[in-house]
């Protein structure tokens, strides 16, 4: 029996565009197994990057307004209330930038999940999907793609009668 056995499932949904192995092939951890169409993930990543850029520009503008308006408060040109609203807008822009950066990180992670790789060294089983198949990466209902079974170490079990065991022990000494 193999010590390790991993059922390979995708982390994202999409169409299989390439299979990088033949059934029963030996694989190493990190070897590519499947490619999932990455075009939607590239678009999502680019959109998230644009949102980061937009929030950076907005934050830069608000920070300069805060710096410009702060000395005007003591002189009465800008009210304390107006200045506090401006500071609050700047702080919200910082939070929105943080959220946009997190969305970009998620989009980049999803893009990386478009290539399914072997998690362990071993022998790969029969593929359960082919190029063109739509697979689901939804948690709890992800499409099984294949199985990788570790080949080292392996457990072996067998039945033996008591007399044979005693003889084998005697010969081992």
XYZ file of C-alpha atoms in Angstrom:
173
model
C 0.000 0.000 0.000
C 1.222 3.488 -0.792
C 1.925 5.746 2.164
C 0.780 8.811 0.206
C -2.120 9.135 -2.200
C -3.513 12.466 -3.387
C -6.665 13.023 -5.407
C -5.943 15.939 -7.747
C -8.716 18.538 -8.003
C -8.669 22.031 -9.524
C -8.831 25.156 -7.364
C -10.595 27.161 -10.104
C -13.241 26.407 -12.697
C -12.599 26.446 -16.430
C -11.884 24.410 -19.532
C -8.926 22.013 -19.644
C -6.564 23.293 -22.363
C -3.655 20.875 -21.957
C -2.767 17.584 -20.298
C 0.960 17.250 -19.531
C 1.218 13.524 -18.747
C 0.341 10.049 -19.925
C -1.502 7.645 -17.639
C 0.725 5.696 -15.200
C 3.664 8.069 -15.713
C 6.065 8.801 -12.836
C 5.869 12.437 -11.729
C 7.840 14.657 -9.382
C 6.322 17.218 -7.024
C 5.753 20.436 -8.981
C 5.503 18.774 -12.404
C 2.677 20.298 -14.474
C -0.318 17.998 -14.883
C -3.129 20.101 -16.385
C -3.596 23.610 -17.762
C -6.944 25.323 -17.282
C -7.922 28.179 -19.628
C -6.310 31.213 -18.005
C -7.939 33.958 -20.091
C -10.678 34.795 -17.541
C -8.070 34.859 -14.767
C -5.773 37.141 -16.780
C -8.672 39.535 -17.335
C -9.568 39.458 -13.615
C -5.930 40.098 -12.678
C -5.645 43.032 -15.097
C -8.900 44.520 -13.813
C -7.708 44.163 -10.211
C -4.375 45.814 -11.108
C -6.250 48.725 -12.698
C -8.337 49.106 -9.524
C -5.131 49.274 -7.464
C -3.803 51.989 -9.773
C -7.068 53.927 -9.480
C -7.031 53.740 -5.672
C -3.353 54.762 -5.545
C -4.149 57.879 -7.612
C -7.182 58.701 -5.489
C -5.210 58.279 -2.263
C -2.358 60.415 -3.586
C -4.826 63.188 -4.437
C -6.506 63.040 -1.014
C -3.187 62.984 0.839
C -2.054 66.112 -1.001
C -5.373 67.804 -0.181
C -4.946 66.968 3.509
C -1.412 68.413 3.491
C -2.590 71.499 1.594
C -5.624 72.130 3.832
C -4.122 71.390 7.265
C -2.407 74.808 7.658
C -5.624 76.520 6.529
C -7.671 75.240 9.497
C -6.085 77.520 12.167
C -6.526 80.531 9.885
C -10.239 79.774 9.458
C -10.081 79.348 5.670
C -11.128 75.690 6.063
C -13.398 74.619 8.918
C -12.356 71.853 11.281
C -15.369 69.841 10.069
C -14.335 70.164 6.406
C -10.812 69.112 7.289
C -12.000 66.084 9.300
C -14.205 65.011 6.390
C -11.183 65.260 4.123
C -9.086 63.173 6.546
C -11.889 60.586 6.748
C -12.024 60.396 2.944
C -8.248 59.892 2.860
C -8.521 57.093 5.452
C -11.315 55.437 3.466
C -9.149 55.664 0.352
C -6.348 53.879 2.258
C -8.766 51.109 3.208
C -10.072 50.845 -0.357
C -6.483 50.580 -1.613
C -5.794 47.769 0.851
C -8.928 45.956 -0.353
C -7.911 46.472 -3.999
C -4.445 45.063 -3.268
C -6.025 42.033 -1.606
C -8.262 41.521 -4.663
C -5.184 41.727 -6.890
C -3.390 39.130 -4.756
C -6.440 36.837 -5.044
C -6.573 37.330 -8.811
C -2.872 36.484 -9.113
C -3.411 33.387 -6.971
C -6.332 32.300 -9.166
C -4.132 32.791 -12.225
C -1.459 30.559 -10.678
C -4.134 27.896 -10.044
C -4.695 27.659 -13.822
C -1.735 25.276 -13.874
C -2.400 22.149 -11.814
C 0.834 20.554 -10.591
C 1.758 17.331 -8.842
C 1.820 17.825 -5.057
C 4.013 14.770 -4.383
C 6.478 12.456 -6.123
C 4.829 9.284 -7.340
C 2.932 7.600 -10.131
C -0.062 9.257 -11.704
C -3.241 7.335 -12.339
C -5.614 7.541 -15.270
C -6.873 11.003 -16.096
C -10.562 11.501 -15.539
C -10.865 14.529 -17.852
C -9.679 15.450 -21.332
C -8.790 18.622 -23.191
C -11.967 20.660 -23.657
C -13.718 19.364 -20.553
C -15.197 21.963 -18.207
C -14.011 21.372 -14.637
C -15.294 22.894 -11.429
C -13.046 24.250 -8.723
C -15.911 24.965 -6.340
C -15.144 23.944 -2.769
C -16.898 20.720 -1.885
C -17.768 19.844 -5.467
C -14.461 20.179 -7.326
C -14.042 17.883 -10.321
C -11.639 14.985 -9.638
C -8.901 15.112 -12.309
C -6.655 12.163 -11.427
C -4.772 10.570 -8.525
C -1.063 10.625 -7.696
C 0.158 7.706 -5.583
C 3.492 7.847 -3.802
C 5.849 5.002 -4.696
C 8.349 5.335 -1.871
C 7.909 4.172 0.825
C 5.230 1.539 0.457
C 3.709 -0.842 2.966
C 3.428 -4.537 2.207
C 1.152 -6.891 4.083
C 0.734 -10.606 3.656
C -0.593 -13.587 5.548
C 1.768 -16.243 6.871
C 1.247 -19.246 9.089
C 2.956 -19.356 12.483
C 5.442 -22.077 11.510
C 6.749 -20.010 8.531
C 7.134 -16.920 10.721
C 9.144 -18.877 13.311
C 11.420 -20.307 10.600
C 11.957 -16.860 9.055
C 12.834 -15.375 12.466
C 15.300 -18.169 13.159
C 17.023 -17.613 9.813
C 17.217 -13.835 10.356
C 19.338 -14.274 13.489
